[in-house]
PDB file of C-alpha atoms (C1' of nucleotides) in Angstrom:
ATOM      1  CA  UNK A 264      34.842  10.267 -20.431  1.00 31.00           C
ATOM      2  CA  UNK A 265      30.864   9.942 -21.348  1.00 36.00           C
ATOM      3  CA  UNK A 266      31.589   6.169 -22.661  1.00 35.00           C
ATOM      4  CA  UNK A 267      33.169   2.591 -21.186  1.00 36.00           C
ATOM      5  CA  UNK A 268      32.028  -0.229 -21.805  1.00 38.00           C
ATOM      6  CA  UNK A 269      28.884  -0.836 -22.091  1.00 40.00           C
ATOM      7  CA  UNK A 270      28.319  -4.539 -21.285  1.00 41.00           C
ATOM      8  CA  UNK A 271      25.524  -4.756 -18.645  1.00 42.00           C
ATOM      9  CA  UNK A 272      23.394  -2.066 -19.759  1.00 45.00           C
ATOM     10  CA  UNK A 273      21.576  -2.543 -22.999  1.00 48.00           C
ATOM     11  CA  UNK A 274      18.134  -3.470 -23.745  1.00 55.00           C
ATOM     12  CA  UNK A 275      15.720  -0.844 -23.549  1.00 57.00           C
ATOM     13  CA  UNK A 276      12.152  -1.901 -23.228  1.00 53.00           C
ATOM     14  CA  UNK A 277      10.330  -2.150 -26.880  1.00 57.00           C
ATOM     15  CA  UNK A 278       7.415  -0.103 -27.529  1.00 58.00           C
ATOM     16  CA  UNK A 279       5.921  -3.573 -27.367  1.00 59.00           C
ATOM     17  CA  UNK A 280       6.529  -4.274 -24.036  1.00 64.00           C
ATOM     18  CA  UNK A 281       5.343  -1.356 -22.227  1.00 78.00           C
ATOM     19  CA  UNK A 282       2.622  -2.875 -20.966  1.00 81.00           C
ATOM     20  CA  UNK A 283       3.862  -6.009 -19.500  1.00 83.00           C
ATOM     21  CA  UNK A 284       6.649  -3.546 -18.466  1.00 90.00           C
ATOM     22  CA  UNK A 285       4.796  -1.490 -16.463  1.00 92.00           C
ATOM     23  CA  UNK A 286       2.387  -4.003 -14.819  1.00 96.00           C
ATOM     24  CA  UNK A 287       2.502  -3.247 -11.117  1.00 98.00           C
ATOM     25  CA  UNK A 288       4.207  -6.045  -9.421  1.00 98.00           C
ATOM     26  CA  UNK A 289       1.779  -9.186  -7.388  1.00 98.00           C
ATOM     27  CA  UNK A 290       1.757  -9.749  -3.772  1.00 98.00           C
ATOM     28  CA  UNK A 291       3.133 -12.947  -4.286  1.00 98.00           C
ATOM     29  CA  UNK A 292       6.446 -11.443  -5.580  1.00 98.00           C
ATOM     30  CA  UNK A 293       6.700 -10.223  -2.446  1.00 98.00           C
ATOM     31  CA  UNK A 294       6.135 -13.196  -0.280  1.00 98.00           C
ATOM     32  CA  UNK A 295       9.353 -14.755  -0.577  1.00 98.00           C
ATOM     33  CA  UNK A 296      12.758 -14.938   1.071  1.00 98.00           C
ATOM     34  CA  UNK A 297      14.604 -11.438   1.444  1.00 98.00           C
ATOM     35  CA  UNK A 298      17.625 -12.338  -0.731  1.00 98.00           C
ATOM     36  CA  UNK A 299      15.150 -13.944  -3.400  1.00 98.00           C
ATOM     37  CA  UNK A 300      13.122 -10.578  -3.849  1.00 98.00           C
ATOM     38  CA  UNK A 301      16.270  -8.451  -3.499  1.00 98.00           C
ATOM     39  CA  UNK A 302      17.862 -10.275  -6.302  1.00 98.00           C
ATOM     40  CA  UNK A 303      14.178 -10.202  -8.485  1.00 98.00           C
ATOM     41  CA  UNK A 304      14.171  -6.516  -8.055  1.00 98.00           C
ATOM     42  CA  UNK A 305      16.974  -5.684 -10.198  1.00 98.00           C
ATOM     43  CA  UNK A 306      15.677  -4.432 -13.320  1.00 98.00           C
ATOM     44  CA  UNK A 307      12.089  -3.683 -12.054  1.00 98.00           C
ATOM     45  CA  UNK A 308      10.785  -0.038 -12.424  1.00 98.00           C
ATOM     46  CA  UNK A 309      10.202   2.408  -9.040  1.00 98.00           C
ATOM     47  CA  UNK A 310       7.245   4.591 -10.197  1.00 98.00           C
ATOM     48  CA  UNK A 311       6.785   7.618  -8.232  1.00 98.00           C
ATOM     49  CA  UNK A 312       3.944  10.389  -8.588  1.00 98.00           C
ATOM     50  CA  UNK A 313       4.888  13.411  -7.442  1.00 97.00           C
ATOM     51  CA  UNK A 314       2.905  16.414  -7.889  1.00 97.00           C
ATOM     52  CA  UNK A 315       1.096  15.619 -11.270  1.00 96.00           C
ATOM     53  CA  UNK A 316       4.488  14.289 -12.468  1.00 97.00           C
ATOM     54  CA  UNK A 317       5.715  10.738 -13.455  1.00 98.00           C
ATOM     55  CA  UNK A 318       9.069   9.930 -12.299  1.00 98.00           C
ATOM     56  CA  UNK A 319      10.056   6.274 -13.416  1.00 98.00           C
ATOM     57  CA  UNK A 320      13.466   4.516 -12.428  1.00 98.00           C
ATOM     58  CA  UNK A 321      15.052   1.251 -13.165  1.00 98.00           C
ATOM     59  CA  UNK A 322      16.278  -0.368 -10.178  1.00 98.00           C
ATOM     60  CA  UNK A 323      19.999  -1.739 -10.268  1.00 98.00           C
ATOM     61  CA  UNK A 324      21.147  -2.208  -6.911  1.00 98.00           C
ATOM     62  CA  UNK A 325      19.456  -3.948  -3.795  1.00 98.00           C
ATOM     63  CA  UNK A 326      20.448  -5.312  -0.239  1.00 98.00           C
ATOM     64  CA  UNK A 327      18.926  -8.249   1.543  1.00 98.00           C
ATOM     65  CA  UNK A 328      18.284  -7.446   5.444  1.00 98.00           C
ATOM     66  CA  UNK A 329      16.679 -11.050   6.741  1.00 98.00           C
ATOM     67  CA  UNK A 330      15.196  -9.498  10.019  1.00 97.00           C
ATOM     68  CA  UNK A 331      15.204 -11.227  13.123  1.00 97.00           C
ATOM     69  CA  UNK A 332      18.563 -13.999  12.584  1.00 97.00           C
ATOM     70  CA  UNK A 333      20.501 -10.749  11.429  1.00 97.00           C
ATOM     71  CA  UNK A 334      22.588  -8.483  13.292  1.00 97.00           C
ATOM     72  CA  UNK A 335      22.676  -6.365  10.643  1.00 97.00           C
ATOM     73  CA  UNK A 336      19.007  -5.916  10.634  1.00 98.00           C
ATOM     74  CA  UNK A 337      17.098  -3.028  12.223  1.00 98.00           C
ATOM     75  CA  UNK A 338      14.407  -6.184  13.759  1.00 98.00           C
ATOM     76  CA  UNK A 339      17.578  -8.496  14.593  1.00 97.00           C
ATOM     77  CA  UNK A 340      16.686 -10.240  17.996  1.00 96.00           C
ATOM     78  CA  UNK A 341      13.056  -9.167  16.831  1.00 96.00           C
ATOM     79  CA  UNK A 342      13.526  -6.315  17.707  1.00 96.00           C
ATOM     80  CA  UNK A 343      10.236  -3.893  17.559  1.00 96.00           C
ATOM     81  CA  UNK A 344      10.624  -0.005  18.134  1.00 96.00           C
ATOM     82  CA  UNK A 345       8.136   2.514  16.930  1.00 96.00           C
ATOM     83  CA  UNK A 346      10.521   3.050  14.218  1.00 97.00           C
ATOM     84  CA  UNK A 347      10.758  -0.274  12.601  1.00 98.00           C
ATOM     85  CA  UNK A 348       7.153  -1.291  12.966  1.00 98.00           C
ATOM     86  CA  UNK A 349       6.249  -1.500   8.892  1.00 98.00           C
ATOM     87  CA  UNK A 350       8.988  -3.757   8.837  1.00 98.00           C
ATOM     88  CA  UNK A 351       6.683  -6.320  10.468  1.00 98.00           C
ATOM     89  CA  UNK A 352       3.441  -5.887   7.700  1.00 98.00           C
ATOM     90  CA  UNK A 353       3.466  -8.395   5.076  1.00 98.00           C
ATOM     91  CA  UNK A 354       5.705  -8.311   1.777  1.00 98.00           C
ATOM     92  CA  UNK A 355       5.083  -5.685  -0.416  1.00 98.00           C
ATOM     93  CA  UNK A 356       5.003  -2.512   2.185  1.00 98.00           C
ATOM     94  CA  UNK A 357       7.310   0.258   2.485  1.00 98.00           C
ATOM     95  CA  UNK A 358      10.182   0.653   5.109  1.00 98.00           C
ATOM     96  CA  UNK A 359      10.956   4.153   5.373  1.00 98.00           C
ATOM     97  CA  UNK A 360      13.641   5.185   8.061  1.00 98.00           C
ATOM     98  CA  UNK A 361      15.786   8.708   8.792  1.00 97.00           C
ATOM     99  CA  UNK A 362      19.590   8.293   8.910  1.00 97.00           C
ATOM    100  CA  UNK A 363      23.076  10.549   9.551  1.00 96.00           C
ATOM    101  CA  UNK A 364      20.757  13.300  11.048  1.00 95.00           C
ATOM    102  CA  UNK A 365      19.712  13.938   7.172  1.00 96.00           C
ATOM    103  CA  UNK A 366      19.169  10.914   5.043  1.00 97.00           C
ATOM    104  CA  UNK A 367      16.027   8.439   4.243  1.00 98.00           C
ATOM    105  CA  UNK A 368      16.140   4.913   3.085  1.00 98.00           C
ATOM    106  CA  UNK A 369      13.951   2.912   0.986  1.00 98.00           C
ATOM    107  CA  UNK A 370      12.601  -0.639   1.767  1.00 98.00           C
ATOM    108  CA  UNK A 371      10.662  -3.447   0.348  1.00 98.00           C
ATOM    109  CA  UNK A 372       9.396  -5.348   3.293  1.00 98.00           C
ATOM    110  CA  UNK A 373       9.325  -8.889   2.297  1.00 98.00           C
ATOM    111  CA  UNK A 374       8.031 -12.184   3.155  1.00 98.00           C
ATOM    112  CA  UNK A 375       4.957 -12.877   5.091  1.00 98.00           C
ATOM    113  CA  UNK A 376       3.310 -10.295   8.089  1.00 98.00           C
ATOM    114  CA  UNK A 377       6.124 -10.459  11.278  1.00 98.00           C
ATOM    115  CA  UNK A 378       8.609 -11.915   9.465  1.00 98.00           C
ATOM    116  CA  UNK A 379      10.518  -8.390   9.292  1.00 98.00           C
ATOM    117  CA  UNK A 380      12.566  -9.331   6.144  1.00 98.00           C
ATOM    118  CA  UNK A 381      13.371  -6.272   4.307  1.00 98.00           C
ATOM    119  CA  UNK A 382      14.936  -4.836   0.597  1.00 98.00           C
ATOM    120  CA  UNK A 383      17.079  -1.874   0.726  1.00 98.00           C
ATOM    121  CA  UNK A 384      16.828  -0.294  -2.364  1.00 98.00           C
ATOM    122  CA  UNK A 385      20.464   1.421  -3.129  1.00 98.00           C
ATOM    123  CA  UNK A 386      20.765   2.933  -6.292  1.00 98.00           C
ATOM    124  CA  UNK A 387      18.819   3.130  -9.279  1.00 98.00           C
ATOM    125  CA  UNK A 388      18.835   5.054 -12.819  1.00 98.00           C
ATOM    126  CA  UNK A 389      16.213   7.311 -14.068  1.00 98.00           C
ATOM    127  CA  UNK A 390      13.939   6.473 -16.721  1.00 98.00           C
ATOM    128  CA  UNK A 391      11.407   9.030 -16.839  1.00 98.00           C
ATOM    129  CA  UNK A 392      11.014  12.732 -15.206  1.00 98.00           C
ATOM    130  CA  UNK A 393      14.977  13.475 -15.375  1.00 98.00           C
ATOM    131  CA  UNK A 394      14.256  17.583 -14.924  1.00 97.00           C
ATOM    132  CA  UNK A 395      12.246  16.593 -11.832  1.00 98.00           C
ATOM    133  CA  UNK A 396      14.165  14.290 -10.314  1.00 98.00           C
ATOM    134  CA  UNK A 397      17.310  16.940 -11.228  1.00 98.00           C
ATOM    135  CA  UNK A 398      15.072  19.069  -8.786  1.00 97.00           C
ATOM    136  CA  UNK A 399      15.025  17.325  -6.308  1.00 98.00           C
ATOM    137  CA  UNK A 400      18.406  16.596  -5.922  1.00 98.00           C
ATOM    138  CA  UNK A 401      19.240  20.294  -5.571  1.00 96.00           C
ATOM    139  CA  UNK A 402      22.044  22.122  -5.961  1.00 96.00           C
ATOM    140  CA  UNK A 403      24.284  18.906  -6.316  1.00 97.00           C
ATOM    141  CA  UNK A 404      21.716  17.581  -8.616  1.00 97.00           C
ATOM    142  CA  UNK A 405      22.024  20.271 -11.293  1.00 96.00           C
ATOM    143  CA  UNK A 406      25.330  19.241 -11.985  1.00 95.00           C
ATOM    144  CA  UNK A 407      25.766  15.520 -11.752  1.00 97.00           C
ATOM    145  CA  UNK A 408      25.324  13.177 -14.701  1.00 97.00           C
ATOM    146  CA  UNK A 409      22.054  11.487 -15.264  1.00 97.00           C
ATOM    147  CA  UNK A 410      23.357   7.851 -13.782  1.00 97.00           C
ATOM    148  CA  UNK A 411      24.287  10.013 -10.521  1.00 97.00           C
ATOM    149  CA  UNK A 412      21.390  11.202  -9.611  1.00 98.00           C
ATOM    150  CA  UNK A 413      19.568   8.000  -8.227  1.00 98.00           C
ATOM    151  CA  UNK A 414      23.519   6.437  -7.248  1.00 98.00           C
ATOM    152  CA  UNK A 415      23.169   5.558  -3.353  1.00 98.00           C
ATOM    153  CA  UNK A 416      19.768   5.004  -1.034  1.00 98.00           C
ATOM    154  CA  UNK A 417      20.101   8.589   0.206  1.00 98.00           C
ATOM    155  CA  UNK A 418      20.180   9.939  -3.403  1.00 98.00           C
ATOM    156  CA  UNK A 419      17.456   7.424  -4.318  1.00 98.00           C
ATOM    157  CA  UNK A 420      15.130   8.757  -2.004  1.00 98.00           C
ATOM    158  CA  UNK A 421      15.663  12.156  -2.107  1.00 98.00           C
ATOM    159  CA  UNK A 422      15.647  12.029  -6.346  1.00 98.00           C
ATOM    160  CA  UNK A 423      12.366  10.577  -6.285  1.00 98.00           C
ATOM    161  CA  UNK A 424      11.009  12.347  -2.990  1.00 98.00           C
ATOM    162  CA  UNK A 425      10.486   9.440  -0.604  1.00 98.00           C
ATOM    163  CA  UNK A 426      10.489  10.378   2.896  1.00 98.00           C
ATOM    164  CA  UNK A 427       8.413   9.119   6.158  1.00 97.00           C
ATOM    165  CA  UNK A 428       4.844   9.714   4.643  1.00 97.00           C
ATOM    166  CA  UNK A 429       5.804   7.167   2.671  1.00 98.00           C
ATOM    167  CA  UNK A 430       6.611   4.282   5.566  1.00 98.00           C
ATOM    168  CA  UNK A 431       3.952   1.924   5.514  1.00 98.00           C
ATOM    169  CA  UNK A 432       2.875   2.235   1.998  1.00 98.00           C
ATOM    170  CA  UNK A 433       2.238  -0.453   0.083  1.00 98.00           C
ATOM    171  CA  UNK A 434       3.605  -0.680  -3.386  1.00 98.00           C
ATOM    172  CA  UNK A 435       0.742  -1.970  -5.579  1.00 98.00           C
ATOM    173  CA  UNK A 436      -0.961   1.359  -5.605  1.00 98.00           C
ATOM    174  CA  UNK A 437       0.389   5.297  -6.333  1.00 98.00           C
ATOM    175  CA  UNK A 438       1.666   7.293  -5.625  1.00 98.00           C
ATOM    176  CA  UNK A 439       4.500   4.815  -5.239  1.00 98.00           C
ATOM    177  CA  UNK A 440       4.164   1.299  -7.042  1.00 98.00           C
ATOM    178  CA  UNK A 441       6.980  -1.251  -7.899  1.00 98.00           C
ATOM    179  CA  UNK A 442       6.662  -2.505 -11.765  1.00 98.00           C
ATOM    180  CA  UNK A 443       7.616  -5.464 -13.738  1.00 97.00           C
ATOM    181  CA  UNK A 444       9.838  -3.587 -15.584  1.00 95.00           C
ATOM    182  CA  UNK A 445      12.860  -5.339 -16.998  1.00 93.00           C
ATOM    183  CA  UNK A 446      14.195  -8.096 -15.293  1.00 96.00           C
ATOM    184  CA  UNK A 447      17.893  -8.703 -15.409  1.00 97.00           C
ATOM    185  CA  UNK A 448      19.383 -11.793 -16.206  1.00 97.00           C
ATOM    186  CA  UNK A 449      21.707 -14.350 -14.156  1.00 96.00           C
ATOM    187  CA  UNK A 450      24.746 -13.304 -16.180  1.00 96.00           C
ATOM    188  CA  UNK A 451      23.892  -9.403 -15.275  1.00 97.00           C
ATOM    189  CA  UNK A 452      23.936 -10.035 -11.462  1.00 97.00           C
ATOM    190  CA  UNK A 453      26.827  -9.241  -9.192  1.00 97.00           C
ATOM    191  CA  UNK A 454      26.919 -10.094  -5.646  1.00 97.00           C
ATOM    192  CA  UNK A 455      28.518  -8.589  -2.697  1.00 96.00           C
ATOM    193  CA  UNK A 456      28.848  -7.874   1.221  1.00 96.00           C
ATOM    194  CA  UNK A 457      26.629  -5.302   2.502  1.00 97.00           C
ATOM    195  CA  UNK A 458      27.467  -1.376   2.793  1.00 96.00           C
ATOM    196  CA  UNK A 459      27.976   0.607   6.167  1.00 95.00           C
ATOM    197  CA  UNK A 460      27.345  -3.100   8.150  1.00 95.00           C
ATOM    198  CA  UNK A 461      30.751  -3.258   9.640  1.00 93.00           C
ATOM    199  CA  UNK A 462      29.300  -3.720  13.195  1.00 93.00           C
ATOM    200  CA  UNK A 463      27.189  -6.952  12.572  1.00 95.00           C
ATOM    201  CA  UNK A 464      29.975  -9.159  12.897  1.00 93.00           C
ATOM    202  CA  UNK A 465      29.751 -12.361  10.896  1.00 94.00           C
ATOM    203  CA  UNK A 466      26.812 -11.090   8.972  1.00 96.00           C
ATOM    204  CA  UNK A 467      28.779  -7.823   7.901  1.00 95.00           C
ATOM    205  CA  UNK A 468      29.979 -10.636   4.925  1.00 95.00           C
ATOM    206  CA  UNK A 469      27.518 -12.299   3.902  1.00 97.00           C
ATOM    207  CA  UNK A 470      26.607 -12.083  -0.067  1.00 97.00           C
ATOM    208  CA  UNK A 471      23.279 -10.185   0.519  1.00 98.00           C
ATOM    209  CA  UNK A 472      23.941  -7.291  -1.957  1.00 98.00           C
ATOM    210  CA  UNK A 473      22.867  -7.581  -5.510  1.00 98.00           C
ATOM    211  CA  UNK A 474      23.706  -4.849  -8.413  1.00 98.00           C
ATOM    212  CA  UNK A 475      23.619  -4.979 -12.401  1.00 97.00           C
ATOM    213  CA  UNK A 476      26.977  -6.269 -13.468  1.00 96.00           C
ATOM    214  CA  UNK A 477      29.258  -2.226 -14.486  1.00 93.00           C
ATOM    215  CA  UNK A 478      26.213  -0.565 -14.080  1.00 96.00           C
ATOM    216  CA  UNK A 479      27.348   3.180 -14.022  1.00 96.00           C
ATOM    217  CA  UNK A 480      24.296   4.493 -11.185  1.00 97.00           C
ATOM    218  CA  UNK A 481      25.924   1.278  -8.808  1.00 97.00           C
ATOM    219  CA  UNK A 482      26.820   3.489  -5.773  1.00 94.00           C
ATOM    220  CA  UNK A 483      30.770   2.434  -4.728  1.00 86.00           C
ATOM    221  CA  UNK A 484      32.780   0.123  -4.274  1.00 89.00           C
ATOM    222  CA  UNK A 485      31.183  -1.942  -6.656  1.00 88.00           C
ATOM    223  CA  UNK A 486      30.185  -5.533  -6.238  1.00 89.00           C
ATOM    224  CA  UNK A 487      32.016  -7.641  -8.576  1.00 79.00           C
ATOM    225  CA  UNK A 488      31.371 -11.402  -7.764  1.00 69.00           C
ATOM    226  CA  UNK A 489      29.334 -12.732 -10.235  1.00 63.00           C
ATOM    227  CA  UNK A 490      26.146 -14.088  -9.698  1.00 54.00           C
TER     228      UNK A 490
ATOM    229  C1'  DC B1014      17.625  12.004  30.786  1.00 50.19           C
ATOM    230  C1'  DG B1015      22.213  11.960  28.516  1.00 50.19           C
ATOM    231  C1'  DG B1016      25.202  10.081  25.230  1.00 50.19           C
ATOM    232  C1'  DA B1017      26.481   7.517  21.359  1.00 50.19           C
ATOM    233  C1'  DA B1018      25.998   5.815  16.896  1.00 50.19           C
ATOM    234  C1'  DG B1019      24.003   5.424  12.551  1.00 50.19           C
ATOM    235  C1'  DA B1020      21.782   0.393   6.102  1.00 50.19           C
ATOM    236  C1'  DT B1021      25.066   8.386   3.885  1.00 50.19           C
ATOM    237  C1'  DC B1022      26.640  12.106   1.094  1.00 50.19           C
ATOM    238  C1'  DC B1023      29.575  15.801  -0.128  1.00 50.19           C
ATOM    239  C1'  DA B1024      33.570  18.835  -0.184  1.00 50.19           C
ATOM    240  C1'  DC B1025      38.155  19.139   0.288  1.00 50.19           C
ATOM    241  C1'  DT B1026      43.231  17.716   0.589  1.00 50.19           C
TER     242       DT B1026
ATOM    243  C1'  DG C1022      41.201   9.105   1.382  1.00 50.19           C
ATOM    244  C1'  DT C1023      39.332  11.746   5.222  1.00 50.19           C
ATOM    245  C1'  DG C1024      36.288  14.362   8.004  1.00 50.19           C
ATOM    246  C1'  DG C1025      32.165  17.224   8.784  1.00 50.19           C
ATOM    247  C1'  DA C1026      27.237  17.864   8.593  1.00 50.19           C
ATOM    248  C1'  DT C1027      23.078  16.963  11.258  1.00 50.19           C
ATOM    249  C1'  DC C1028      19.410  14.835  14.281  1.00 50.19           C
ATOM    250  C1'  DT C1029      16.567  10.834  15.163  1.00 50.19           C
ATOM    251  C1'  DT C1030      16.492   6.752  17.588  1.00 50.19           C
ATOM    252  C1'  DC C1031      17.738   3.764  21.056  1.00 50.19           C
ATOM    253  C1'  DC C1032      19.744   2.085  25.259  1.00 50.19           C
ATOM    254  C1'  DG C1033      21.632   2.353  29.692  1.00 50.19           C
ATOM    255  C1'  DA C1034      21.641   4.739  34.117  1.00 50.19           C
TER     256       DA C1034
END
DNA sequence: CGGAAGATCCACT
DNA sequence: GTGGATCTTCCGA
């Protein structure tokens, strides 16, 4: 059961390309449309320091929330709670919100300061710090497989120990920094409709989720429209 | 001030 | 496939 196909996930990053690899990303990456950034993200790295350790993940899925024109949006209508309030910094700051009574979420805030666009970050798979990040995941964590561990925003955050300290933070600096990483290509990219959006009518379909084409840590169903 | 719902996950049938 | 866990946040009264 420990191999399929392996289509989408290849190419490891060369010893050579470490460093371009792991160049935090520029506040101009950030300064675009939601569903632009969301779909740039795939294939970037999530570094996390946490407690003298390294914890490194490769990003593989990502939803677009375009703030104010989107009912699915926590700022749709503009909305502005205490909550929600780092959604409205400029591009390149953390979103972090508490869901279900036990869950957090990950954002990217995007675009330019009150603009409230947003990237949830869904599902990623672990590059460095595995025995950590097993750690954090608890009891369930000790026995999933590796490509479980970061499957679903929940899991993401709670793998790589991202909870409200974290809101507000912005991602060119530790202990939480977005990298270059390893960009996927157009022929990786599958697009979808949104998870757990079923109340924002019309915008519960639009194409705003982006994952890495058979990825294995894609949390279900799986988008398969290609991109 | 009460009630309802939530950008989820997990265990179980 | 279904339901329970668990509690913050928000809105309406």
């Amino acid at each position: 059961m420990s191999r399929r196909s392996t289509s989408a996930r290849g190419r490891q990053p060369s010893p050579g390309a470490d460093r371009a690899a792991l160049t935090a990303l520029a506040p101009a990456f950030y300064r675009r449309p939601a569903e632009i950034v969301a779909r740039d993200l795939l294939g970037r790295f999530l570094e996390r320091e946490w407690r003298g350790q390294r914890l490194l993940a490769r990003l593989v899925e990502t939803e677009a929330y375009l703030g104010a024109a989107d009912r699915a949006s926590h700022a749709f209508a503009g909305r502005r709670t205490p909550r929600v309030a780092s959604m409205y910094l400029a591009g390149g700051h953390a979103y972090v919100y508490f869901v279900y009574g036990m869950h957090w979420c990950l954002n990217v805030v995007t675009g330019n300061k009150g603009e409230a666009g947003a990237v949830l970050l869904r599902a990623a798979e672990v590059v460095a710090g595995e025995s950590a990040v097993r750690r954090l995941r608890g009891e369930v964590g000790r026995r999933q497989r590796a490509h479980e561990l970061l499957s679903g925003p929940a899991r993401l955050c709670q793998g790589l120990a991202i909870d409200r300290e974290l809101d507000g933070h912005a991602f060119g600096a530790p202990p939480l920094r977005l990298l270059a990483g390893d960009p996927a290509t157009d022929a990786e990219v599958a697009i979808g409709a949104r998870i757990g959006v079923a109340y924002a009518g019309e915008a519960a379909a639009w194409p705003l989720r982006f994952a890495l084409a058979g990825h294995r840590s894609v949390s279900r169903p799986r988008p398969v429209a290609a991109g």
